[in-house]
């Protein structure tokens, strides 16, 4: 992987991580088009640059992280399902990361669900407290996003809205939940592969995280404003169109599998 390829993937990560369109799915697609070899470092890079995205949440919402301990306990409860299931299914999830067909189908089905949720969506401006039960249910919704192309952001926001949270409140809780979830995933992947990291790989990781941080900050500011005003509709249509295009390319024999 070249530096320029790493920068492009980091831009894709920064834009898509907090939008309901699947950052993992888009990075798999981008890797396929750029012909990036799917080595262990590539897998680790696509997960590790999420640290940059995490940092953007901490910077933008730093005051919210100095709340009562109740805030952290609820995040921990929401994080638990993904921690347990992710650990047990790690090898299965890694295998799915190499399958563009799974991404295409997930994008298509997820887009249809987003359009359905948008019609039923709760856009109340009155925030309600996030209970421990609500946090746990959102945590289980997050586990669906272990399938590439589903979108962690979409699954947790939808989970929150189905529990009665407003679009804005569900989106912000999704951002907060991303911090422990993505830190654990990135840390675990780094722990498994650190012995194989070369000195030049460290430079690639640092540049990737820096780019993802800056782009993610801009994406979060845009998304909260857009979601509150317009809902999920445009993201749903985008997912459906992209999923159909990918399935069409695959059906026509176009090679999209990661090498």
PDB file of C-alpha atoms in Angstrom, residues 3 9 18 28 46 58-59 69 72 81 90 103 129 131 145-146 166 178 220 226 246 251:
ATOM      1  CA  UNK A   3       1.089   6.577   0.962  1.00  0.00           C
ATOM      2  CA  UNK A   9      -8.605   5.152   2.270  1.00  0.00           C
ATOM      3  CA  UNK A  18     -20.254   8.421  11.033  1.00  0.00           C
ATOM      4  CA  UNK A  28     -13.384  -2.570   0.798  1.00  0.00           C
ATOM      5  CA  UNK A  46      -8.553  -0.229   7.683  1.00  0.00           C
ATOM      6  CA  UNK A  58     -13.475  13.311  21.663  1.00  0.00           C
ATOM      7  CA  UNK A  59     -12.467  16.755  20.377  1.00  0.00           C
ATOM      8  CA  UNK A  69     -20.049   8.158  35.801  1.00  0.00           C
ATOM      9  CA  UNK A  72     -19.682   5.820  31.103  1.00  0.00           C
ATOM     10  CA  UNK A  81     -22.591  -7.099  23.121  1.00  0.00           C
ATOM     11  CA  UNK A  90     -13.430 -12.532  14.892  1.00  0.00           C
ATOM     12  CA  UNK A 103     -20.941  -5.528   0.922  1.00  0.00           C
ATOM     13  CA  UNK A 129     -32.724  10.068  29.051  1.00  0.00           C
ATOM     14  CA  UNK A 131     -31.776   4.190  30.063  1.00  0.00           C
ATOM     15  CA  UNK A 145     -22.810  -3.908  11.700  1.00  0.00           C
ATOM     16  CA  UNK A 146     -20.202  -6.668  12.008  1.00  0.00           C
ATOM     17  CA  UNK A 166     -34.733  11.656  18.436  1.00  0.00           C
ATOM     18  CA  UNK A 178     -18.042   4.449  18.624  1.00  0.00           C
ATOM     19  CA  UNK A 220     -19.748  14.844  11.903  1.00  0.00           C
ATOM     20  CA  UNK A 226     -28.288  17.310   7.706  1.00  0.00           C
ATOM     21  CA  UNK A 246     -21.887  -3.201  -7.507  1.00  0.00           C
ATOM     22  CA  UNK A 251     -22.945  -9.992 -12.524  1.00  0.00           C
TER      23      UNK A 251
END
